[in-house]
CSV table of C-alpha atoms in Angstrom, one decimal:
chain,number,residue,atom,x,y,z
A,149,MET,CA,-0.2,0.2,-0.3
A,150,ARG,CA,1.5,3.7,-1.0
A,151,ASN,CA,2.1,6.2,1.4
A,152,TYR,CA,-1.8,7.9,2.4
A,153,ARG,CA,-3.2,10.6,4.6
A,154,LYS,CA,-4.9,9.3,7.2
A,155,HIS,CA,-8.3,10.2,6.0
A,156,GLU,CA,-7.6,7.9,2.7
A,157,ILE,CA,-6.5,5.1,5.2
A,158,ARG,CA,-9.6,5.3,7.0
A,159,GLN,CA,-11.2,5.1,3.8
A,160,GLU,CA,-9.8,2.2,2.2
A,161,MET,CA,-9.7,0.2,5.5
A,162,ILE,CA,-12.8,0.2,6.0
A,163,ALA,CA,-13.7,-0.4,2.3
A,164,LEU,CA,-11.4,-3.7,3.0
A,165,ARG,CA,-13.0,-4.7,6.3
A,166,LYS,CA,-16.8,-4.5,4.6
A,167,GLN,CA,-15.4,-6.7,2.1
A,168,MET,CA,-14.6,-9.5,4.6
A,169,SER,CA,-16.8,-12.4,5.0
A,170,LYS,CA,-18.4,-13.8,8.5
A,171,GLU,CA,-16.3,-16.5,7.7
A,172,GLN,CA,-13.0,-14.4,7.3
A,173,VAL,CA,-13.5,-12.6,10.1
A,174,GLU,CA,-14.1,-15.2,12.2
A,175,VAL,CA,-11.3,-17.8,11.1
A,176,LEU,CA,-9.2,-15.1,11.2
A,177,SER,CA,-9.8,-13.2,14.4
A,178,GLU,CA,-9.8,-16.8,15.9
A,179,LYS,CA,-6.1,-17.2,14.5
A,180,ILE,CA,-5.6,-13.5,16.2
A,181,ILE,CA,-6.6,-14.4,19.8
A,182,SER,CA,-4.6,-17.5,19.4
A,183,THR,CA,-1.5,-15.1,19.3
A,184,LEU,CA,-2.7,-12.9,21.7
A,185,THR,CA,-3.4,-15.3,24.4
A,186,LYS,CA,0.3,-16.9,24.3
A,187,LEU,CA,2.1,-14.2,25.2
A,188,PRO,CA,3.3,-13.8,28.3
A,189,ILE,CA,1.7,-10.3,29.2
A,190,PHE,CA,-1.6,-11.6,28.0
A,191,LYS,CA,-1.0,-14.8,30.8
A,192,GLU,CA,0.1,-12.7,33.5
A,193,SER,CA,-2.5,-9.8,33.6
A,194,LYS,CA,-5.2,-10.1,35.4
A,195,SER,CA,-7.3,-7.2,34.7
A,196,ILE,CA,-8.2,-5.9,30.6
A,197,MET,CA,-9.3,-3.5,29.0
A,198,LEU,CA,-10.6,-4.4,25.7
A,199,TYR,CA,-12.6,-3.0,23.0
A,200,LEU,CA,-16.4,-3.8,21.8
A,201,SER,CA,-15.7,-5.1,18.3
A,202,PHE,CA,-18.4,-4.2,15.4
A,203,ASP,CA,-18.5,-3.5,12.0
A,204,ASN,CA,-15.4,-6.8,11.0
A,205,GLU,CA,-13.5,-5.5,13.4
A,206,VAL,CA,-11.1,-8.4,15.2
A,207,ASP,CA,-13.9,-10.3,17.0
A,208,THR,CA,-13.2,-9.4,21.0
A,209,PHE,CA,-15.8,-11.2,22.2
A,210,LYS,CA,-14.6,-14.7,22.2
A,211,LEU,CA,-11.7,-13.0,24.1
A,212,ILE,CA,-14.1,-11.5,26.4
A,213,GLN,CA,-15.5,-14.7,27.4
A,214,LEU,CA,-12.0,-16.3,27.9
A,215,CYS,CA,-11.1,-13.6,30.0
A,216,LYS,CA,-14.2,-14.6,32.2
A,217,ASP,CA,-13.4,-17.8,32.1
A,218,LEU,CA,-9.5,-17.5,33.6
A,219,GLY,CA,-10.8,-15.0,36.3
A,220,LYS,CA,-9.7,-12.0,34.6
A,221,ASN,CA,-11.4,-8.8,34.6
A,222,VAL,CA,-12.8,-7.1,32.1
A,223,ILE,CA,-13.0,-3.6,31.5
A,224,VAL,CA,-13.9,-2.0,28.1
A,225,PRO,CA,-14.6,1.8,27.2
A,226,PHE,CA,-17.5,3.8,27.6
A,227,CYS,CA,-17.4,6.9,25.4
A,228,ILE,CA,-18.5,10.2,26.6
A,229,ASP,CA,-19.0,12.3,23.4
A,230,ASP,CA,-18.8,15.5,25.1
A,231,GLY,CA,-14.9,15.9,25.7
A,232,LYS,CA,-14.4,12.7,23.8
A,233,ARG,CA,-13.0,10.9,26.2
A,234,ILE,CA,-13.2,6.8,27.4
A,235,VAL,CA,-14.3,6.0,30.9
A,236,PRO,CA,-12.9,2.3,31.6
A,237,THR,CA,-15.7,0.7,32.8
A,238,GLU,CA,-16.1,-3.3,34.7
A,239,ILE,CA,-18.6,-5.8,33.1
A,240,LYS,CA,-19.4,-9.0,34.4
A,241,SER,CA,-21.4,-10.0,31.6
A,242,VAL,CA,-22.0,-9.6,27.7
A,243,GLU,CA,-25.2,-10.2,27.6
A,244,LYS,CA,-26.6,-8.7,30.7
A,245,ASP,CA,-24.2,-5.6,30.9
A,246,LEU,CA,-24.2,-4.2,27.3
A,247,VAL,CA,-26.7,-2.2,25.3
A,248,LYS,CA,-26.7,-0.7,21.9
A,249,SER,CA,-25.3,2.8,21.6
A,250,SER,CA,-27.1,5.3,19.5
A,251,PHE,CA,-24.0,5.1,16.7
A,252,GLY,CA,-25.2,1.1,16.4
A,253,TYR,CA,-22.0,-0.2,18.3
A,254,LEU,CA,-22.2,-2.0,22.2
A,255,GLU,CA,-21.4,-0.6,25.5
A,256,PRO,CA,-21.7,-1.2,28.9
A,257,LYS,CA,-25.8,0.1,30.7
A,258,ALA,CA,-25.0,3.6,31.4
A,259,GLU,CA,-26.2,2.2,35.2
A,260,LEU,CA,-23.2,0.3,35.3
A,261,VAL,CA,-20.4,3.1,34.4
A,262,LYS,CA,-18.3,3.9,37.2
A,263,PRO,CA,-14.7,4.1,36.2
A,264,VAL,CA,-12.2,1.7,36.9
A,265,SER,CA,-9.0,3.2,38.0
A,266,THR,CA,-6.5,3.0,35.1
A,267,GLU,CA,-3.7,1.8,37.8
A,268,SER,CA,-5.3,-1.5,38.2
A,269,ILE,CA,-5.7,-2.3,34.5
A,270,ASP,CA,-3.2,-4.5,33.6
A,271,LEU,CA,-3.1,-4.8,29.8
A,272,ILE,CA,-4.8,-2.6,27.6
A,273,ILE,CA,-6.4,-4.2,24.0
A,274,LEU,CA,-7.7,-1.8,21.1
A,275,PRO,CA,-8.6,-1.4,17.5
A,276,GLY,CA,-7.4,0.3,14.7
A,277,LEU,CA,-8.3,0.8,11.2
A,278,ALA,CA,-4.4,0.8,10.4
A,279,PHE,CA,-1.0,0.1,12.2
A,280,ASP,CA,2.7,0.8,10.7
A,281,ARG,CA,5.7,-1.1,11.9
A,282,GLY,CA,6.5,1.3,14.1
A,283,CYS,CA,3.4,0.9,16.3
A,284,PHE,CA,1.3,3.5,15.7
A,285,ARG,CA,-3.0,3.5,14.6
A,286,VAL,CA,-4.7,5.3,12.7
A,287,GLY,CA,-8.7,5.3,14.4
A,288,PHE,CA,-11.8,6.3,13.2
A,289,GLY,CA,-10.4,10.2,13.6
A,290,ALA,CA,-12.1,11.2,16.4
A,291,GLY,CA,-9.0,11.3,19.2
A,292,TYR,CA,-10.9,9.0,22.0
A,293,TYR,CA,-8.3,6.2,22.2
A,294,ASP,CA,-5.1,8.7,21.6
A,295,ARG,CA,-6.5,10.9,24.4
A,296,PHE,CA,-6.9,8.2,27.4
A,297,LEU,CA,-3.7,6.9,26.3
A,298,SER,CA,-1.6,10.5,26.8
A,299,LYS,CA,-3.2,10.2,30.5
A,300,LEU,CA,-1.8,6.8,31.3
A,301,CYS,CA,1.0,5.8,33.2
A,302,PHE,CA,3.4,4.1,30.8
A,303,THR,CA,3.6,1.4,32.3
A,304,ILE,CA,0.7,-0.3,31.2
A,305,PRO,CA,0.9,-2.3,28.0
A,306,THR,CA,-0.9,-1.8,24.8
A,307,ILE,CA,-1.7,-3.9,22.6
A,308,GLY,CA,-3.1,-3.2,18.9
A,309,LEU,CA,-5.2,-6.4,17.0
A,310,ALA,CA,-5.2,-6.2,13.1
A,311,TYR,CA,-5.7,-7.9,10.3
A,312,ASP,CA,-2.2,-8.5,8.4
A,313,TYR,CA,-3.6,-6.4,5.1
A,314,GLN,CA,-3.9,-3.5,8.2
A,315,ILE,CA,-0.4,-2.7,8.8
A,316,LEU,CA,1.8,-0.8,6.5
A,317,GLU,CA,4.7,0.2,6.2
A,318,TYR,CA,4.4,3.7,7.6
A,319,ILE,CA,1.8,6.2,8.9
A,320,ALA,CA,2.3,9.9,9.0
A,321,THR,CA,2.1,10.8,12.6
A,322,GLU,CA,1.2,13.9,14.9
A,323,GLU,CA,2.2,15.2,18.0
A,324,HIS,CA,-0.6,13.6,19.7
A,325,ASP,CA,-0.6,10.0,18.1
A,326,MET,CA,0.3,7.1,20.4
A,327,PRO,CA,1.9,4.1,19.3
A,328,VAL,CA,0.8,0.6,21.3
A,329,ASP,CA,3.7,-1.3,21.9
A,330,TYR,CA,2.2,-4.6,20.3
A,331,VAL,CA,0.2,-5.5,17.3
A,332,VAL,CA,-0.6,-8.7,16.6
A,333,THR,CA,-2.7,-9.6,13.1
A,334,ASP,CA,-3.2,-13.0,11.8
A,335,SER,CA,0.5,-13.8,10.9
A,336,ARG,CA,2.7,-11.7,13.0
A,337,ILE,CA,3.5,-9.8,16.1
A,338,ILE,CA,4.9,-6.1,15.6
A,339,ILE,CA,6.7,-5.1,18.9
A,340,ARG,CA,7.7,-1.1,18.9
């Protein structure tokens, strides 16, 4: 892929993701999750913040259930439009604790939103439309994750999940862009 500007990257990656079949998403997500769960950083983490996948993103719902089965605390983002903030919120059950937002993605029920201290989070797993070999990411452009990550203690490891086609050689970054520590794809692990 050529060196595109971010809005071009977003358009292309959204189009590529839309072309994926449910079977492709399932098979590739299982490969990615299998690789992720073998990493020592995942095994050692007791409290994991994960995104709630939608629209052919790497599927995290089986991973959430696996985390629950392993006795890990599961924390998910609750996005507040005012200030474009993420509030880390613990959930106990995907079926009982989540509702569809006005934008069509799942989020914690408003009455369950009680901010979890970021100091109690051992690992953050986040999405991206694209990543580069330096572990910088392109999201949807609203800056929720960049703002959230910029306020964290840098000892919390971060992992981006992506399909291999979402890996670019280089993404032009801006001062506010925050890299992740690892990117796990269906064929490789990239370490910053």
